[in-house]
Short mmCIF file of C-alpha atoms in Angstrom, two decimals:
data_model
loop_
_atom_site.label_atom_id
_atom_site.label_comp_id
_atom_site.label_asym_id
_atom_site.label_seq_id
_atom_site.Cartn_x
_atom_site.Cartn_y
_atom_site.Cartn_z
CA MET A 436 -61.81 30.51 -44.02
CA THR A 437 -60.94 28.22 -46.92
CA THR A 438 -57.97 29.46 -48.92
CA PRO A 439 -57.77 29.23 -52.74
CA VAL A 440 -55.07 26.57 -52.33
CA GLN A 441 -57.36 24.48 -50.15
CA GLN A 442 -60.16 24.93 -52.66
CA THR A 443 -57.82 23.73 -55.38
CA MET A 444 -56.85 20.73 -53.30
CA GLY A 445 -60.48 19.87 -52.80
CA SER A 446 -60.99 19.61 -56.56
CA GLY A 447 -57.88 17.48 -57.04
CA ILE A 448 -54.42 18.97 -56.58
CA GLN A 449 -52.88 16.52 -59.03
CA SER A 450 -54.73 18.18 -61.93
CA THR A 451 -53.75 21.70 -60.88
CA LYS A 452 -51.16 23.32 -63.09
CA LEU A 453 -47.96 24.43 -61.38
CA ARG A 454 -45.55 26.98 -62.79
CA ILE A 455 -42.19 28.18 -61.47
CA VAL A 456 -41.40 31.83 -62.18
CA SER A 457 -37.65 31.88 -62.38
CA MET A 458 -34.55 33.67 -63.56
CA MET A 459 -31.72 32.00 -65.39
CA GLY A 460 -28.77 31.54 -63.04
CA SER A 461 -30.38 32.07 -59.61
CA HIS A 462 -29.13 29.49 -57.10
CA TYR A 463 -32.45 29.73 -55.22
CA VAL A 464 -34.27 28.84 -58.43
CA GLY A 465 -31.68 26.11 -58.93
CA LYS A 466 -32.53 24.68 -55.51
CA VAL A 467 -36.23 24.43 -56.38
CA VAL A 468 -35.67 23.12 -59.91
CA LEU A 469 -33.29 20.43 -58.63
CA ALA A 470 -35.69 19.39 -55.88
CA LEU A 471 -38.84 19.24 -58.01
CA ASP A 472 -37.11 17.42 -60.85
CA ALA A 473 -35.59 14.89 -58.44
CA ALA A 474 -38.97 14.23 -56.82
CA GLY A 475 -40.74 13.87 -60.16
CA VAL A 476 -43.07 16.86 -59.72
CA ASN A 477 -44.59 18.15 -62.97
CA TYR A 478 -44.52 21.90 -63.56
CA ASP A 479 -44.08 24.55 -66.22
CA ARG A 480 -41.56 27.37 -66.16
CA ALA A 481 -41.82 31.06 -66.89
CA PHE A 482 -38.52 32.89 -67.26
CA ILE A 483 -38.15 36.57 -66.57
CA SER A 484 -35.30 38.58 -67.99
CA GLY A 485 -32.08 38.15 -66.07
CA LEU A 486 -30.95 41.67 -66.98
CA TYR A 487 -33.23 43.68 -64.71
CA PRO A 488 -35.33 41.27 -62.62
CA PRO A 489 -37.25 43.72 -60.37
CA ALA A 490 -38.92 45.47 -63.29
CA GLU A 491 -39.71 42.21 -65.07
CA LEU A 492 -41.21 40.70 -61.92
CA LYS A 493 -43.45 43.72 -61.39
CA LYS A 494 -44.74 43.36 -64.94
CA ARG A 495 -45.80 39.82 -64.14
CA ASN A 496 -47.30 40.53 -60.72
CA LYS A 497 -47.00 43.69 -58.64
CA ASP A 498 -46.62 41.64 -55.45
CA TYR A 499 -43.61 39.66 -56.67
CA LYS A 500 -40.31 40.78 -55.16
CA THR A 501 -37.89 37.99 -56.01
CA VAL A 502 -37.62 34.55 -57.59
CA PRO A 503 -38.53 31.73 -57.39
CA VAL A 504 -42.31 31.92 -57.22
CA LEU A 505 -44.55 28.87 -57.53
CA GLU A 506 -47.82 29.76 -59.25
CA VAL A 507 -50.53 27.29 -58.26
CA GLY A 508 -53.35 27.31 -60.80
CA ARG A 509 -54.05 29.82 -63.53
CA GLY A 510 -55.92 33.06 -64.06
CA LYS A 511 -57.87 34.66 -61.23
CA GLU A 512 -57.67 31.47 -59.16
CA MET A 513 -53.87 31.43 -59.24
CA VAL A 514 -52.19 31.40 -55.82
CA PRO A 515 -48.48 32.33 -55.58
CA VAL A 516 -46.09 30.63 -53.17
CA MET A 517 -42.96 32.76 -52.77
CA GLY A 518 -39.51 31.70 -51.65
CA SER A 519 -37.64 28.43 -52.12
CA ASP A 520 -38.23 27.13 -48.57
CA ASN A 521 -41.96 27.85 -48.78
CA ILE A 522 -42.22 26.21 -52.19
CA LEU A 523 -40.61 22.98 -51.04
CA LYS A 524 -42.74 22.92 -47.90
CA TRP A 525 -45.86 23.48 -50.04
CA VAL A 526 -44.91 20.54 -52.26
CA ASP A 527 -44.37 18.36 -49.18
CA ASP A 528 -47.84 19.25 -47.90
CA ASN A 529 -49.76 19.11 -51.18
CA ILE A 530 -48.16 16.72 -53.68
CA PRO A 531 -48.44 13.17 -52.28
CA THR A 532 -47.08 11.67 -55.50
CA ALA A 533 -43.67 13.33 -55.03
CA ALA A 534 -40.96 10.68 -54.79
CA PHE A 535 -39.84 11.87 -51.35
CA LYS A 536 -40.27 14.62 -48.79
CA PHE A 537 -37.86 17.54 -48.70
CA TYR A 538 -38.21 17.98 -44.94
CA PRO A 539 -38.47 15.39 -42.16
CA PRO A 540 -41.73 15.40 -40.17
CA TYR A 541 -42.07 18.57 -38.14
CA ASP A 542 -40.67 18.27 -34.62
CA ALA A 543 -40.20 21.31 -32.37
CA SER A 544 -37.34 19.67 -30.47
CA PRO A 545 -33.99 21.39 -31.16
CA ASP A 546 -32.39 17.94 -31.46
CA SER A 547 -34.86 16.63 -34.06
CA LYS A 548 -33.94 15.68 -37.61
CA TYR A 549 -36.32 18.41 -38.80
CA ALA A 550 -34.42 21.03 -36.81
CA GLU A 551 -31.11 19.67 -38.13
CA VAL A 552 -32.21 20.02 -41.76
CA LYS A 553 -33.62 23.52 -41.18
CA SER A 554 -30.43 24.57 -39.41
CA ALA A 555 -28.26 23.29 -42.27
CA GLU A 556 -30.51 24.99 -44.82
CA SER A 557 -30.30 28.26 -42.90
CA PHE A 558 -26.50 28.14 -42.73
CA LEU A 559 -26.26 27.41 -46.44
CA ASP A 560 -28.02 30.70 -47.13
CA ARG A 561 -24.66 32.19 -46.22
CA LEU A 562 -23.08 30.48 -49.22
CA GLY A 563 -25.49 32.52 -51.32
CA LEU A 564 -23.82 35.66 -49.98
CA TRP A 565 -20.47 34.35 -51.18
CA ILE A 566 -21.97 33.69 -54.61
CA ILE A 567 -23.05 37.32 -54.68
CA TYR A 568 -19.58 38.46 -53.62
CA TYR A 569 -17.69 36.41 -56.20
CA HIS A 570 -20.09 37.36 -59.00
CA TRP A 571 -20.56 41.06 -58.25
CA SER A 572 -17.39 42.25 -56.50
CA ASP A 573 -14.67 44.06 -58.39
CA GLU A 574 -12.50 40.95 -58.59
CA GLY A 575 -15.25 38.70 -59.90
CA PHE A 576 -17.65 40.65 -62.09
CA ASP A 577 -15.53 40.89 -65.25
CA ARG A 578 -14.70 37.17 -65.03
CA THR A 579 -18.23 35.90 -64.34
CA LEU A 580 -21.43 37.93 -64.74
CA GLY A 581 -19.84 40.49 -67.05
CA ARG A 582 -18.97 37.72 -69.49
CA PHE A 583 -22.39 36.11 -69.06
CA MET A 584 -24.25 39.36 -69.80
CA CYS A 585 -22.10 40.04 -72.84
CA ARG A 586 -22.74 36.56 -74.23
CA ASN A 587 -26.47 37.04 -73.77
CA GLY A 588 -26.66 40.22 -75.77
CA ALA A 589 -26.50 42.86 -73.04
CA CYS A 590 -23.38 44.54 -74.36
CA CYS A 591 -20.33 44.10 -76.52
CA CYS A 592 -17.64 44.18 -73.85
CA CYS A 593 -17.28 43.81 -70.09
CA CYS A 594 -15.75 47.23 -69.55
CA CYS A 595 -18.79 49.12 -70.84
CA ILE A 596 -21.39 46.74 -69.45
CA LYS A 597 -20.64 48.13 -65.98
CA SER A 598 -22.37 51.36 -66.96
CA LEU A 599 -25.61 49.67 -68.04
CA PRO A 600 -28.61 49.69 -65.64
CA PRO A 601 -28.53 45.94 -64.84
CA ALA A 602 -24.86 45.99 -63.87
CA LYS A 603 -25.06 49.32 -62.02
CA TYR A 604 -28.15 48.11 -60.17
CA GLY A 605 -26.54 44.81 -59.17
CA ARG A 606 -23.14 46.15 -58.18
CA THR A 607 -24.59 48.98 -56.10
CA ARG A 608 -27.40 46.97 -54.52
CA PHE A 609 -25.29 43.98 -53.59
CA LYS A 610 -22.34 45.98 -52.30
CA THR A 611 -24.71 47.75 -49.90
CA ALA A 612 -26.25 44.43 -48.84
CA LEU A 613 -22.87 42.79 -48.30
CA LYS A 614 -21.68 45.58 -46.01
CA SER A 615 -24.17 44.41 -43.38
CA ALA A 616 -24.27 40.70 -44.28
CA LEU A 617 -20.54 40.08 -44.86
CA PRO A 618 -18.65 42.95 -43.24
CA GLU A 619 -15.46 40.87 -43.22
CA VAL A 620 -15.05 41.35 -47.00
CA PHE A 621 -14.38 45.10 -46.62
CA ASP A 622 -11.34 46.99 -45.41
CA VAL A 623 -11.49 50.01 -43.11
CA SER A 624 -12.02 52.29 -46.12
CA GLY A 625 -15.10 50.38 -47.24
CA ASN A 626 -13.40 48.78 -50.23
CA TYR A 627 -13.48 45.07 -51.02
CA ASP A 628 -10.66 43.11 -49.34
CA GLY A 629 -10.09 40.02 -51.49
CA ALA A 630 -7.67 38.26 -49.13
CA ALA A 631 -9.92 38.66 -46.09
CA ALA A 632 -12.91 37.54 -48.12
CA LYS A 633 -11.15 34.40 -49.31
CA LYS A 634 -10.17 33.42 -45.76
CA ALA A 635 -13.70 33.92 -44.44
CA PHE A 636 -15.19 32.03 -47.39
CA PHE A 637 -12.86 29.06 -46.85
CA ASP A 638 -13.78 29.04 -43.15
CA ASP A 639 -17.42 28.68 -44.16
CA LEU A 640 -16.59 25.91 -46.62
CA GLN A 641 -14.87 24.03 -43.79
CA LYS A 642 -18.11 24.27 -41.80
CA VAL A 643 -19.84 22.54 -44.71
CA GLU A 644 -17.08 19.92 -44.86
CA VAL A 645 -17.63 18.84 -41.24
CA MET A 646 -21.32 18.25 -42.00
CA PHE A 647 -20.11 15.09 -43.74
CA LYS A 648 -19.18 13.00 -40.76
CA THR A 649 -18.06 9.98 -42.78
CA GLU A 650 -16.83 9.28 -46.31
CA GLY A 651 -19.93 7.21 -47.00
CA GLN A 652 -22.52 9.80 -45.92
CA LEU A 653 -24.82 10.32 -48.90
CA HIS A 654 -26.86 13.34 -47.80
CA LEU A 655 -26.63 16.26 -45.42
CA CYS A 656 -27.97 15.44 -41.95
CA ASP A 657 -27.64 11.77 -42.97
CA THR A 658 -31.23 11.50 -44.19
CA PRO A 659 -32.11 8.44 -46.31
CA GLN A 660 -33.24 10.64 -49.22
CA PRO A 661 -31.92 14.04 -50.32
CA ASN A 662 -33.50 16.90 -48.38
CA ALA A 663 -34.02 20.63 -48.88
CA ALA A 664 -30.56 21.44 -47.54
CA ASP A 665 -28.99 19.06 -50.08
CA PHE A 666 -30.62 20.82 -53.00
CA MET A 667 -29.53 24.20 -51.64
CA LEU A 668 -25.94 23.00 -51.30
CA VAL A 669 -25.85 21.39 -54.75
CA ALA A 670 -27.25 24.56 -56.34
CA CYS A 671 -24.66 26.70 -54.55
CA LEU A 672 -21.80 24.38 -55.49
CA ASN A 673 -23.02 24.45 -59.09
CA SER A 674 -22.59 28.21 -58.95
CA PHE A 675 -19.09 28.08 -57.47
CA LEU A 676 -17.72 25.14 -59.43
CA GLY A 677 -19.68 24.75 -62.64
CA THR A 678 -21.99 26.68 -64.91
CA LEU A 679 -25.18 26.46 -62.84
CA GLY A 680 -26.23 23.52 -64.96
CA ASP A 681 -27.36 24.54 -68.42
CA ALA A 682 -27.70 28.22 -67.45
CA GLY A 683 -24.14 28.73 -68.63
CA VAL A 684 -23.14 31.22 -65.91
CA PRO A 685 -19.33 31.17 -65.47
CA ALA A 686 -18.15 29.51 -62.27
CA ALA A 687 -17.86 31.94 -59.35
CA PHE A 688 -14.79 30.22 -57.82
CA PRO A 689 -14.02 26.93 -59.61
CA THR A 690 -11.06 25.94 -57.43
CA CYS A 691 -12.59 26.78 -54.04
CA LEU A 692 -13.05 23.20 -52.75
CA ARG A 693 -9.59 22.11 -53.84
CA GLU A 694 -7.91 25.17 -52.35
CA SER A 695 -9.82 24.86 -49.09
CA GLY A 696 -9.20 21.12 -48.79
CA CYS A 697 -12.88 20.12 -48.73
CA VAL A 698 -12.46 16.59 -50.11
CA ARG A 699 -15.72 15.12 -48.81
CA THR A 700 -17.71 18.08 -50.11
CA TRP A 701 -16.07 17.69 -53.52
CA ASN A 702 -16.89 13.96 -53.66
CA TYR A 703 -20.47 14.75 -52.62
CA TYR A 704 -20.81 17.38 -55.35
CA GLU A 705 -19.39 15.07 -58.01
CA ARG A 706 -21.93 12.39 -57.15
CA MET A 707 -24.96 14.63 -56.60
CA SER A 708 -24.44 16.79 -59.70
CA LYS A 709 -24.36 13.66 -61.86
CA GLN A 710 -27.36 12.09 -60.13
CA TYR A 711 -29.37 15.33 -60.15
CA PRO A 712 -28.24 17.53 -63.07
CA LEU A 713 -29.41 21.13 -62.90
CA LYS A 714 -31.57 21.91 -65.94
CA PHE A 715 -32.92 25.43 -66.07
CA ARG A 716 -34.07 25.09 -69.67
CA LEU A 717 -35.70 21.63 -69.56
CA SER A 718 -39.44 21.65 -70.30
CA CYS A 719 -39.68 25.44 -70.33
CA ILE A 720 -42.54 26.82 -72.39
CA GLY A 721 -40.62 29.87 -73.51
CA MET A 722 -38.21 32.44 -72.24
CA CYS A 723 -41.00 34.75 -71.14
CA CYS A 724 -44.17 32.69 -71.14
CA ARG A 725 -47.20 34.18 -69.44
#
């Protein structure tokens, strides 16, 4: 059976309107925005509120669970593509004018370049867990997301923002998620253990560092053009080291690469963040366009 996407392609995919449903400050959105901008793909943006994303997403579409979502087309013919990996794969398959492919040609061999990129991309998902920890844990919230929410009109001070629904939702939800995903960040009483978390985080950063086999390696997996794993890593490093581009989110751990001795990763980030700046706000129609 022909899918709506295939029907759209048959009538000329280049004229089909694309829109990214996103949330200011999400590193997964950052990955997609970086990739599409770098490849010269035209699209609009629709921002949902960053204060309570589940409710805002449901208002837009009852089937949406998280960001980013690529909306292909408009109205009743619109087809959503959910998840950053799926979005980049969809662009590879459907936008021939993109400047480069985000994934090497599919090859089932475990030693293929495709498998190498997918493996790197999968590992880098773990960095997202550390972003969650350093933004939402007791040691990080007041310094990062608490300040960000206050600046954006959620509250007047970080101490009382913790009692508001967005903060309570995030801190409770993510602490529960981290207990299964990153058990090493908790002590035997179930409380956050900052020292153990820092050691485990630095161990993971060292695993990223060894992905750069030489000083002159330009991209992860040594591909000639940046790939999906590169855009995931740059988005994550933006979250740890910078302000997530123009989103203005305070850095989760600005000294992490220096403290962990990841010189090649730092040099890579310096170059890539200048070559591919992260612009959440560029070309957006409005903060809640429909």
